[in-house]
XYZ file of N, CA and C in Angstrom:
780
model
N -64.921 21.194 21.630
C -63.989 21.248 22.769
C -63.191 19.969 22.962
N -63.990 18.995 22.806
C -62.734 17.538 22.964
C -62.241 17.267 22.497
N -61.834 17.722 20.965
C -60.398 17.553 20.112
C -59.365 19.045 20.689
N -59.805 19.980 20.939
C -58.659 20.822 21.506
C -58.494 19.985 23.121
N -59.373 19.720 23.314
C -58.582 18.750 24.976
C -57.674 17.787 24.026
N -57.794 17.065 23.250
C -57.281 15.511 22.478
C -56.042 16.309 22.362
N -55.801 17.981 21.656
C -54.657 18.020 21.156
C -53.543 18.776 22.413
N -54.427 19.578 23.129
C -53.924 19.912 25.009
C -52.952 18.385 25.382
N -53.641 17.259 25.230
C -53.588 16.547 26.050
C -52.122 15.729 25.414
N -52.224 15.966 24.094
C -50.958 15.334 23.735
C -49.905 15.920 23.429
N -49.906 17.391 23.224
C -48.602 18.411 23.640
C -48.027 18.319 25.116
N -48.915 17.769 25.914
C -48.792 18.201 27.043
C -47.715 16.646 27.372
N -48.330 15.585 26.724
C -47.733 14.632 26.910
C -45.606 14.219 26.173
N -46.219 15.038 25.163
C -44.986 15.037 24.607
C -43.397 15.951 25.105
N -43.914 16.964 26.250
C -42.989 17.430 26.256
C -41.992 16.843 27.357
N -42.461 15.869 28.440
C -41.303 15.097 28.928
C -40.526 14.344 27.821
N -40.850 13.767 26.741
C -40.423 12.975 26.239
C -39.738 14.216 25.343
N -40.074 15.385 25.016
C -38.870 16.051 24.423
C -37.474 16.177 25.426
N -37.761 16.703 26.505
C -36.519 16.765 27.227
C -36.215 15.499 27.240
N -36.312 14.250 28.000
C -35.739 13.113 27.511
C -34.786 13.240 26.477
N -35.621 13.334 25.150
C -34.549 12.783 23.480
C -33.450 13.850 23.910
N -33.951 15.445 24.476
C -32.718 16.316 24.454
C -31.433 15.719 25.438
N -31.722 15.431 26.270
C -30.626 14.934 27.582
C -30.073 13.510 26.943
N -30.720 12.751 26.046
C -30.086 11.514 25.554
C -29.535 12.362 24.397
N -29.516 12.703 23.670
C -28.784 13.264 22.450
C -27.393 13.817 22.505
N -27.427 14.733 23.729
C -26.214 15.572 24.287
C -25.294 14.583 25.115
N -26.172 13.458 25.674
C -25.475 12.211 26.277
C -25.049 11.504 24.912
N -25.157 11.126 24.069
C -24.939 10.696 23.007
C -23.488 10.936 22.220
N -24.053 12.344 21.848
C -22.808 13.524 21.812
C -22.093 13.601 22.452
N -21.611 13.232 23.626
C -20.391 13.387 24.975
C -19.987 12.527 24.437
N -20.717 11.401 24.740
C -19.778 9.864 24.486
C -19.366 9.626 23.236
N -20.234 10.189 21.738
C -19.133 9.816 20.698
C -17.857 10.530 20.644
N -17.895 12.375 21.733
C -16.926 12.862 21.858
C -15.715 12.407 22.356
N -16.259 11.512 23.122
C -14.768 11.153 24.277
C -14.682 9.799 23.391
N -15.458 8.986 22.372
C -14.663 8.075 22.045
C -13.932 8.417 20.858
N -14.202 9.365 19.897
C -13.230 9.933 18.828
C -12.090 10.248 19.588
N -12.019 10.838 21.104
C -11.063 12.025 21.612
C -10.037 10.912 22.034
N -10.831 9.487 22.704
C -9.954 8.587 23.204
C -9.105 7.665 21.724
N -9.827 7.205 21.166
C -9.226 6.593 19.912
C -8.683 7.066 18.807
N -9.452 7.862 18.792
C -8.882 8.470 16.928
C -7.591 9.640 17.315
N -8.763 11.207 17.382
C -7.710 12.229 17.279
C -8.436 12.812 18.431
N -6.807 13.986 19.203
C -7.341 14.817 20.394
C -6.478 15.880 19.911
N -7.161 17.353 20.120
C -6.860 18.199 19.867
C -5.946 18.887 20.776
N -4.882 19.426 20.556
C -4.032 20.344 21.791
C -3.512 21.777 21.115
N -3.394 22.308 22.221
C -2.356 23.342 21.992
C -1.078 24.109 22.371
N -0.280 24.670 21.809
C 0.974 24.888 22.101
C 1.291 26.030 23.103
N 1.336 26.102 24.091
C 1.807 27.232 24.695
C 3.003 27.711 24.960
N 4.278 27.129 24.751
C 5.449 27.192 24.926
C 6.244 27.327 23.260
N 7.288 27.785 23.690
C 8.166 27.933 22.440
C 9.163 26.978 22.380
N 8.995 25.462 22.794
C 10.084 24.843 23.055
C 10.116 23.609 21.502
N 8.952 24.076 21.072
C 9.040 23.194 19.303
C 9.572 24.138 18.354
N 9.588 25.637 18.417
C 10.185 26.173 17.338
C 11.176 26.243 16.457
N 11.133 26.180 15.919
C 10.057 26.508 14.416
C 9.054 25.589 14.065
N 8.938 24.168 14.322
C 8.022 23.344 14.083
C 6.802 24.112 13.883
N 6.412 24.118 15.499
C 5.360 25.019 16.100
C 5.654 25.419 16.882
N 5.012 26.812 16.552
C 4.859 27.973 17.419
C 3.469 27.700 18.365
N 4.234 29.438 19.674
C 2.792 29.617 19.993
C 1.968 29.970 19.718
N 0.706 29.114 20.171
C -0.831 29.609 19.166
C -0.982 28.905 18.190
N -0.009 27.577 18.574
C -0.426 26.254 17.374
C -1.513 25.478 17.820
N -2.504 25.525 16.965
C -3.725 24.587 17.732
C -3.832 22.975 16.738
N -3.683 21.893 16.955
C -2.895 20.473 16.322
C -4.101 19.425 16.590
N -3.901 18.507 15.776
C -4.682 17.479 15.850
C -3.375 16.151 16.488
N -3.308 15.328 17.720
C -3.018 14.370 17.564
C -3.549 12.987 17.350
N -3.169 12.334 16.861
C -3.553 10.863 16.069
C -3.644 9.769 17.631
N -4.314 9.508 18.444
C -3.798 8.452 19.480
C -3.931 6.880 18.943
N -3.958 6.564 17.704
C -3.696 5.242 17.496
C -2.767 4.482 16.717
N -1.668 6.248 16.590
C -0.422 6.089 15.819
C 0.651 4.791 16.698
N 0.311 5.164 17.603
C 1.393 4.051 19.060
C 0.568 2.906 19.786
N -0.718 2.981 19.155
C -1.754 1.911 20.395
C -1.796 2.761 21.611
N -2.871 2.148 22.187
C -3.398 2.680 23.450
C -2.850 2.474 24.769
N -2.964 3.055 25.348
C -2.413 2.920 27.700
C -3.154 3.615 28.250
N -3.645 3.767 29.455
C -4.290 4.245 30.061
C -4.187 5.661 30.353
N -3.340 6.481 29.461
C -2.894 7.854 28.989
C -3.713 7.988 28.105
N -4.372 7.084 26.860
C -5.116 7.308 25.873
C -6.310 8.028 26.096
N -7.037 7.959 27.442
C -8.244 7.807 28.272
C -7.874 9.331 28.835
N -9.251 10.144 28.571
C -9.443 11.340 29.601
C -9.122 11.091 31.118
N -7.827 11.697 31.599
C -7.710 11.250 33.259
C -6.587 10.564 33.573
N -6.505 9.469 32.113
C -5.574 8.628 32.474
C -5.952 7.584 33.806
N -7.104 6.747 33.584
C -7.709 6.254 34.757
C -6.992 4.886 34.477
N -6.403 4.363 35.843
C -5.696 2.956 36.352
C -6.529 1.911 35.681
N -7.031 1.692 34.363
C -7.898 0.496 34.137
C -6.795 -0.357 34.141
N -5.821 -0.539 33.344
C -4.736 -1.603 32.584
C -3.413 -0.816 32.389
N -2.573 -1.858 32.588
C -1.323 -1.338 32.260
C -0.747 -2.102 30.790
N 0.430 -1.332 30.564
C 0.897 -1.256 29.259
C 0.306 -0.671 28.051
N 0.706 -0.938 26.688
C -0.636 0.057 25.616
C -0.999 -1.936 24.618
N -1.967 -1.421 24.362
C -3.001 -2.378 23.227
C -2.676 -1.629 21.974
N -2.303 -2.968 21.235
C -1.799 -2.560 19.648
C -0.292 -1.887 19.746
N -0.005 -1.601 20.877
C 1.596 -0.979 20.723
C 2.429 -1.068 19.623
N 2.843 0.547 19.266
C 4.475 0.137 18.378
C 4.802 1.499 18.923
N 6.194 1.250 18.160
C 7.281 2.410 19.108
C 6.819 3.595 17.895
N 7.432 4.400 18.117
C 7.300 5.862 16.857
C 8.532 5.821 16.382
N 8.764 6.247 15.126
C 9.631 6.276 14.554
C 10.564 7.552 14.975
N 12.034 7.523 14.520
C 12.854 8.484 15.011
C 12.578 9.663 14.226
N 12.105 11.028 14.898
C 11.595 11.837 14.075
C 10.520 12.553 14.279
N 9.450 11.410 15.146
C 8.501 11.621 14.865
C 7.933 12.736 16.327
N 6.969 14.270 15.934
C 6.723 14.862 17.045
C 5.457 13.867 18.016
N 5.506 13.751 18.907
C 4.427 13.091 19.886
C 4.579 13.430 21.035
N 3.086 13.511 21.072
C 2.959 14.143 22.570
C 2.900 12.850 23.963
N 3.682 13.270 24.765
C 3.396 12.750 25.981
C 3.119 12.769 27.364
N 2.691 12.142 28.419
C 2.184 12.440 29.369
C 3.765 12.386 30.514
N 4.276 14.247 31.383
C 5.630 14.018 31.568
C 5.628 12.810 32.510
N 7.243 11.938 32.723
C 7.289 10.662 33.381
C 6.842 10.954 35.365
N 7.560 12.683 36.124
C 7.714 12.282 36.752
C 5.700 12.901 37.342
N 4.984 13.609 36.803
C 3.687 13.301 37.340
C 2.608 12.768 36.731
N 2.959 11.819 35.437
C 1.944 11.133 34.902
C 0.386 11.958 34.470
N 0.733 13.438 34.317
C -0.601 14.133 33.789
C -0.215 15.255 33.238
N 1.017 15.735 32.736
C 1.553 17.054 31.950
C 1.687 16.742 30.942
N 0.940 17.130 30.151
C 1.149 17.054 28.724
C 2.642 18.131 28.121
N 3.796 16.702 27.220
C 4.472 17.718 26.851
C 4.375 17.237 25.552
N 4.889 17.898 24.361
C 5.315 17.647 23.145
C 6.640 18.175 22.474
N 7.455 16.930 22.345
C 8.726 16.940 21.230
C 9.126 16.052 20.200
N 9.764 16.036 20.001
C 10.528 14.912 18.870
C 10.935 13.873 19.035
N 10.554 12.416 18.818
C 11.299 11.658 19.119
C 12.702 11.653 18.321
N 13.627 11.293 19.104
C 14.567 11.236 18.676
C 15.974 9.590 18.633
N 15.740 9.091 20.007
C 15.988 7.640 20.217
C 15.603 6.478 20.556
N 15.225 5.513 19.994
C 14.188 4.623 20.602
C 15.302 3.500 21.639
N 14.415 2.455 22.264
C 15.037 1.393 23.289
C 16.426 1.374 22.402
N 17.532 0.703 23.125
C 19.022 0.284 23.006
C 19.294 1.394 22.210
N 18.925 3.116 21.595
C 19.918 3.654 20.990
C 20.793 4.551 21.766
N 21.436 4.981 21.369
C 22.783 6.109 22.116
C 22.640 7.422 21.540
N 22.715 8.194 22.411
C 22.348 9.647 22.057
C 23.376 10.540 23.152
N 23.350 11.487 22.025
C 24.604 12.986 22.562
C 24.860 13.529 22.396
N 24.891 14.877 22.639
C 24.863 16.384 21.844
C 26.530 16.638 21.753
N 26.967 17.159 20.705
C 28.611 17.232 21.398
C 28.565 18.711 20.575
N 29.313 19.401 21.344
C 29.440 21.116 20.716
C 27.861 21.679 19.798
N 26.717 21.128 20.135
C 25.675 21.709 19.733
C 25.147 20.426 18.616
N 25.600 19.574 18.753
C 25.702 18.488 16.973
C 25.173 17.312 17.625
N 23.822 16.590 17.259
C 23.462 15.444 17.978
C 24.074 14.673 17.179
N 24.357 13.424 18.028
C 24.854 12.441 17.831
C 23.952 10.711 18.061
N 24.033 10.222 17.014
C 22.865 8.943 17.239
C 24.098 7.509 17.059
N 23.919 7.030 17.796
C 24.599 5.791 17.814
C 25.756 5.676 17.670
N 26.655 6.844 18.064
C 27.804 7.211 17.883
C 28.441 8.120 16.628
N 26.827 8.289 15.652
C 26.999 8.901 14.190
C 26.441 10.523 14.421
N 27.424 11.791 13.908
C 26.800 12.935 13.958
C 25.733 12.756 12.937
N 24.600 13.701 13.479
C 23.355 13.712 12.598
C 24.189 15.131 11.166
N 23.696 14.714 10.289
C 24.194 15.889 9.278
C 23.313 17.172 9.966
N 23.497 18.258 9.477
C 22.874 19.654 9.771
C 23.286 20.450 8.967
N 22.202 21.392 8.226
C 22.822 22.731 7.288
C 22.009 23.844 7.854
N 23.330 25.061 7.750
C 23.150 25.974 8.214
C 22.052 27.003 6.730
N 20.642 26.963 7.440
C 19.519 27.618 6.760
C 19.701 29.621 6.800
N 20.210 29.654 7.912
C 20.666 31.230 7.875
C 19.718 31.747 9.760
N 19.820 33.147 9.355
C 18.765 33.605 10.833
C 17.553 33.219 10.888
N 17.329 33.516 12.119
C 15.860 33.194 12.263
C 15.052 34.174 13.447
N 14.283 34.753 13.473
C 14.042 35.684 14.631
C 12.970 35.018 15.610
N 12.684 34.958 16.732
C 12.068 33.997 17.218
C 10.930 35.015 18.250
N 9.684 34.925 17.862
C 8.713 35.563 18.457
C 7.765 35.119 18.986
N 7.523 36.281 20.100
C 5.849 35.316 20.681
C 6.273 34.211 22.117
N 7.598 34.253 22.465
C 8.216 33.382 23.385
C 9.550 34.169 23.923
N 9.040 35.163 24.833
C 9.825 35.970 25.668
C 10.575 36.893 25.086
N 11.547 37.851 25.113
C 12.315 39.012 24.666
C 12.507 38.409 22.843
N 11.939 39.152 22.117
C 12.565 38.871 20.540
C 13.850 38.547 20.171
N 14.455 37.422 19.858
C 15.901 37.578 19.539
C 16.392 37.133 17.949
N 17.124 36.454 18.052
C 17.381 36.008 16.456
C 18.618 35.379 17.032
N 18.467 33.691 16.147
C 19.258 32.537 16.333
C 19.616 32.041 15.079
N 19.993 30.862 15.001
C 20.546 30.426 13.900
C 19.275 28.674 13.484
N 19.253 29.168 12.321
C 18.343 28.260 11.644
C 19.101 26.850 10.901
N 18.413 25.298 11.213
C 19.728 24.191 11.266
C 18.158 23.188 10.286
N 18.766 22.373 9.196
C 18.166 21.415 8.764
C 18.647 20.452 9.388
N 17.901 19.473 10.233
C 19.180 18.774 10.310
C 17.971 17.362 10.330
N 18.814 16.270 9.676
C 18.754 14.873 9.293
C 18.677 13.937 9.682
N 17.835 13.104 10.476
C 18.298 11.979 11.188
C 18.394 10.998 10.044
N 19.745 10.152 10.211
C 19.582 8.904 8.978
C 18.994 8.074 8.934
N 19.075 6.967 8.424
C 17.516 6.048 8.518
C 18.708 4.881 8.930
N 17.991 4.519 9.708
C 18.755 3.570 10.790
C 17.522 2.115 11.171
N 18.210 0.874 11.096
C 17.165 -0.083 11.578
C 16.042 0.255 10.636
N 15.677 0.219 9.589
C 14.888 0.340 8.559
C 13.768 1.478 8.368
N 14.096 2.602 9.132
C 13.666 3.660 8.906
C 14.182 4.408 8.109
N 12.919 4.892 7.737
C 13.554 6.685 6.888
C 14.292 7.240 7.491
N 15.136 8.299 6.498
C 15.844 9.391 7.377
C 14.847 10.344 7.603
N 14.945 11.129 8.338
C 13.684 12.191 8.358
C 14.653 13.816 9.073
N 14.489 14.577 7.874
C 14.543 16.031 8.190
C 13.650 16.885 8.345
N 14.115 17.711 9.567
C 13.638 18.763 10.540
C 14.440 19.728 10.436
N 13.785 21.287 11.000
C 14.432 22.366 11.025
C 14.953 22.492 12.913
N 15.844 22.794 13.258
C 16.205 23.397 14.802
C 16.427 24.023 14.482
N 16.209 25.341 16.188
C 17.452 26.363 16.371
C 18.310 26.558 17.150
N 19.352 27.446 16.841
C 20.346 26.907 18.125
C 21.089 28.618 17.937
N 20.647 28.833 19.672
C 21.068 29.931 19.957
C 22.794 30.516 20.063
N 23.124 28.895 20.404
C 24.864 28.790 20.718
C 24.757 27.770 20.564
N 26.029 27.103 20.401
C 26.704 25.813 20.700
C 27.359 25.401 21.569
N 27.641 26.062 22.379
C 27.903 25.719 24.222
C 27.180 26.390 24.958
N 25.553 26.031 24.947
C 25.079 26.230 26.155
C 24.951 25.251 26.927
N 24.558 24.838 28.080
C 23.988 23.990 29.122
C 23.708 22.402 28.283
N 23.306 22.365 27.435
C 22.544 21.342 26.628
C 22.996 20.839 25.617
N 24.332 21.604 25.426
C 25.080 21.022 23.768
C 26.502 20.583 24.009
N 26.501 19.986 25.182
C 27.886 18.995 25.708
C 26.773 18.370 26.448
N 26.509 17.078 26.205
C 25.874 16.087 27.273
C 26.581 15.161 27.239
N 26.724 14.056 28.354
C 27.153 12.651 28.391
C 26.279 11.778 27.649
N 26.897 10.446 27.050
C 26.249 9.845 26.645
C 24.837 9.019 26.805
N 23.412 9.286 26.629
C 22.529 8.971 27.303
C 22.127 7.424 26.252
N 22.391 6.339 27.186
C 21.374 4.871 26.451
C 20.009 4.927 26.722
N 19.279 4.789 25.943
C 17.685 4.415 26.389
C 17.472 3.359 26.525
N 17.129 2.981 28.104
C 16.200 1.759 28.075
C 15.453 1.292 27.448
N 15.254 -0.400 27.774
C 13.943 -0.873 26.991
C 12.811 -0.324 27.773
N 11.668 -0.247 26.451
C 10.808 0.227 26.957
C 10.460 2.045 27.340
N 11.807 2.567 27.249
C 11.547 4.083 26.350
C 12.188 4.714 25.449
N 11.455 6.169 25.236
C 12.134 6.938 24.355
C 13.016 7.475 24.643
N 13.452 8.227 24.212
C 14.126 9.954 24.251
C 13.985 11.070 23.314
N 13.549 12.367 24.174
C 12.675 13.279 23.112
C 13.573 14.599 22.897
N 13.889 15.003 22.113
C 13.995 17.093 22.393
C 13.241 17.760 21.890
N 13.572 18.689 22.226
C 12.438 19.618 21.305
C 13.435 20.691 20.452
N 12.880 21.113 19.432
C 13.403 21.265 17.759
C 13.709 22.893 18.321
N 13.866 23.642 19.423
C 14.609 24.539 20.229
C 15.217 23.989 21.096
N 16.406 23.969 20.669
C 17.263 23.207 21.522
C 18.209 23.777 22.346
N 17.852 25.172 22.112
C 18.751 25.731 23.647
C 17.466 26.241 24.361
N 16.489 26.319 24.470
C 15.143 26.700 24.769
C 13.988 25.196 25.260
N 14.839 24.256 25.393
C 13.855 23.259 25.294
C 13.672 22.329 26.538
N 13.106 22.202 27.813
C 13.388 20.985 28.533
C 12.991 19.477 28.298
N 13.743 18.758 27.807
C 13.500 17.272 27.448
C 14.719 16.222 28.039
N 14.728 15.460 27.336
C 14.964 14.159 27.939
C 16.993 14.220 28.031
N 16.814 15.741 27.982
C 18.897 15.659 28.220
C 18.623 16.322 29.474
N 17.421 16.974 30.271
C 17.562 17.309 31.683
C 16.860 15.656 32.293
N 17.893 14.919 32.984
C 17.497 13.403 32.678
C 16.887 13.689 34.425
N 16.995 14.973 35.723
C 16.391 14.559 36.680
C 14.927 15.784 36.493
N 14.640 16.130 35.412
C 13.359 17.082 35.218
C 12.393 16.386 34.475
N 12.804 15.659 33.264
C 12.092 14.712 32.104
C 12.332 13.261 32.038
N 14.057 12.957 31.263
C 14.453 12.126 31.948
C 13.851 11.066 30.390
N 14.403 9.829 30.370
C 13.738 8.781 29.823
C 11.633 8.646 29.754
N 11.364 8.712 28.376
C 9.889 8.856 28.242
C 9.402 7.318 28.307
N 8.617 6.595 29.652
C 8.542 5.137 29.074
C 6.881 5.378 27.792
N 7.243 4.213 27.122
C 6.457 3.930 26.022
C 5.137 4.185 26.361
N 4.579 3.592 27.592
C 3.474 3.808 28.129
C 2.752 5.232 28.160
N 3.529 6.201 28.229
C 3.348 7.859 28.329
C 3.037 8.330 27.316
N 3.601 7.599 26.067
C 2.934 8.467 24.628
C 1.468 8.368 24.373
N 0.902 9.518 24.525
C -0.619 9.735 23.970
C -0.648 9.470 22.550
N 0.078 10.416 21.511
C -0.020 10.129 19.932
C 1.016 10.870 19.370
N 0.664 11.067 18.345
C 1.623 11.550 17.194
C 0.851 12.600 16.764
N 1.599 13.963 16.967
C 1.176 14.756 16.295
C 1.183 14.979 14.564
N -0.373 15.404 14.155
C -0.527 14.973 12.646
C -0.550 16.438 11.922
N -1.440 17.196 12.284
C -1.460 18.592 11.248
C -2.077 20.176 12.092
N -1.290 21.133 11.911
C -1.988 22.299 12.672
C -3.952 22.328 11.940
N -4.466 22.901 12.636
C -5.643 23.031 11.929
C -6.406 24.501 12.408
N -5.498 24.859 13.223
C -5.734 26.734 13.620
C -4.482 27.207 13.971
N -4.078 28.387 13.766
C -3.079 28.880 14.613
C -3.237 30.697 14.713
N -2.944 31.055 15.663
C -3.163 32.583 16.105
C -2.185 33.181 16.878
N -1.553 33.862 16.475
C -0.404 34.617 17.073
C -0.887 35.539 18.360
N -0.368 36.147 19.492
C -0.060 36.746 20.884
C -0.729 37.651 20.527
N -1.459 38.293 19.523
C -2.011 39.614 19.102
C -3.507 39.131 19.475
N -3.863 38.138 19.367
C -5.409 37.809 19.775
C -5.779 37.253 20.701
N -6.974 38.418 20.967
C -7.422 38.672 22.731
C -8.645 38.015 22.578
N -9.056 36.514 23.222
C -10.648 35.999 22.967
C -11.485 37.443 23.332
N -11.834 37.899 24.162
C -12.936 39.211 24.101
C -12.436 39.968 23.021
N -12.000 40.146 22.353
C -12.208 40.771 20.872
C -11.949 40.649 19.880
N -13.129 39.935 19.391
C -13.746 39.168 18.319
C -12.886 39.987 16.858
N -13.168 41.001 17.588
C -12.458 41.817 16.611
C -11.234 41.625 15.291
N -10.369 41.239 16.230
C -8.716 41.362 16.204
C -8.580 39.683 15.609
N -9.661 39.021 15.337
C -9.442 37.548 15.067
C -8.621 37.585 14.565
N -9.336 37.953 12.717
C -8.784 38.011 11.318
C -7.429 38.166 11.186
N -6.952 39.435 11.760
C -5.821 39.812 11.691
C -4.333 38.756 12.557
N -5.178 38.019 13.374
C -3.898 37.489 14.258
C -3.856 35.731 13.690
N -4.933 35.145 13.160
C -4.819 34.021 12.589
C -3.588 34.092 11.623
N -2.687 33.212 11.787
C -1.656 32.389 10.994
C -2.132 31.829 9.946
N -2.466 32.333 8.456
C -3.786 31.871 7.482
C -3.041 30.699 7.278
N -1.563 30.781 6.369
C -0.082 29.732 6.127
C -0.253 28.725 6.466
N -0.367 28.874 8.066
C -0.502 27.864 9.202
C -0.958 26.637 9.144
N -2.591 27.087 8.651
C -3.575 26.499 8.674
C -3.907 24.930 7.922
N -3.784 23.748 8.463
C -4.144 22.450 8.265
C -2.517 22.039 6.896
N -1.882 22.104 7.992
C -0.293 22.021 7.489
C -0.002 20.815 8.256
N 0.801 20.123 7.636
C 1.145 18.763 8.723
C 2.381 18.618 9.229
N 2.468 18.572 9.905
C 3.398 18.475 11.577
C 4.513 17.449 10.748
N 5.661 18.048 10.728
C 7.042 17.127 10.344
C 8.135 17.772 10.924
């Protein structure tokens, strides 16, 4: 009988100390979560059609947050520790990144950069314009645009930013429903020091930094990261309760493609 008490006695002892290791482990696990999520990469997703063709809806993305250095946007919450970002650099013209919008400091949006501090930017008859230079653009043909309100079909645009101040040029696809809508005659917008200016690669479909009292100038501080590569995507056909319908609505193509 006193070795089954000996072995009673030390199951019995061990099982606080199992819950313990369990509650430190999962504590463990949180915190390497939120420090990959804060430093490295944070995952988002697209709900709007205002990147298309880039990405669509049902783009699920990895962003990079140490493509720009850190700000207190980097941080779940965005909590008041410090101002400005650590390690800062600007993003290159081109580049998609997500940011936190200027006028409530907690909406995540994502577009393109397109002008950094001192450049000049301006849409004239549908045709951006950088520093007073039209960006080139070729006409790719139709494009039908789904998954983001009534089905229609627009016109498909390569278009080029040149490499300016020792950047690459970097080409992207837009679309453009017209060339005189609301958004393709703007006045000339300068960016301050200290921000961007973004659109998004639907550019009659897009609210960014040419509605200047909705978005407006992005300061530097607001960029979370740079978006790097889809790594899921699932089209409007898939309903989470049915497991079912996965297969069929996953974007296979899609899948761990990198964001340009």
């Amino acid at each position: 009988m006193p070795p089954n008490h000996g072995i009673l006695d030390n199951m019995v002892k061990k099982k606080p100390g199992g819950l313990l290791e369990s509650i430190k482990t999962i504590v463990y696990a949180a915190l390497i979560a939120i420090g990959i999520r804060t430093i490295a990469f944070e995952p988002f997703n697209i709900p709007s059609g205002s990147m298309i063709p880039t990405l669509l809806v049902g783009d699920y993305l990895f962003v990079s947050k140490f493509s720009y250095g850190y700000s207190r946007h980097s941080m779940p919450f965005s909590p008041n520790l410090f101002q400005g970002r650590i390690f800062g650099s600007l993003p290159r013209r081109g580049d998609v990144a997500v940011f936190k919008l200027p006028r409530d400091g907690s909406t995540d949006y994502i577009k393109r950069m397109i002008g950094l501090p001192g450049d000049r930017i301006q849409v004239r008859q549908g045709v951006l314009h950088v520093n007073g230079v039209a960006v080139r653009r070729e006409n790719l043909g139709p494009y039908t645009v789904e998954g983001d309100g009534p089905r229609i079909t627009v016109r498909r645009w390569r278009e080029t930013i040149p490499a300016i101040g020792g950047q690459p040029a970097v080409a992207h696809d837009i679309l453009e429903a017209t060339d005189d809508g609301p958004f393709d005659n703007t006045q000339e917008f300068l960016v301050p020091e200290g921000h961007v200016f973004a659109m998004g690669d639907n550019r009659d479909n897009s609210l960014d930094s040419r509605a200047q009292n909705m978005v407006g100038f992005i300061p530097v501080d607001n960029l979370v990261g740079r978006a790097e590569f889809i790594f899921f995507s699932v089209d409007e056909g898939a309903v989470w309760w049915q497991p079912w319908t996965w297969p069929f609505s996953i974007r296979w193509n899609r899948l761990l493609t990198a964001v340009r």
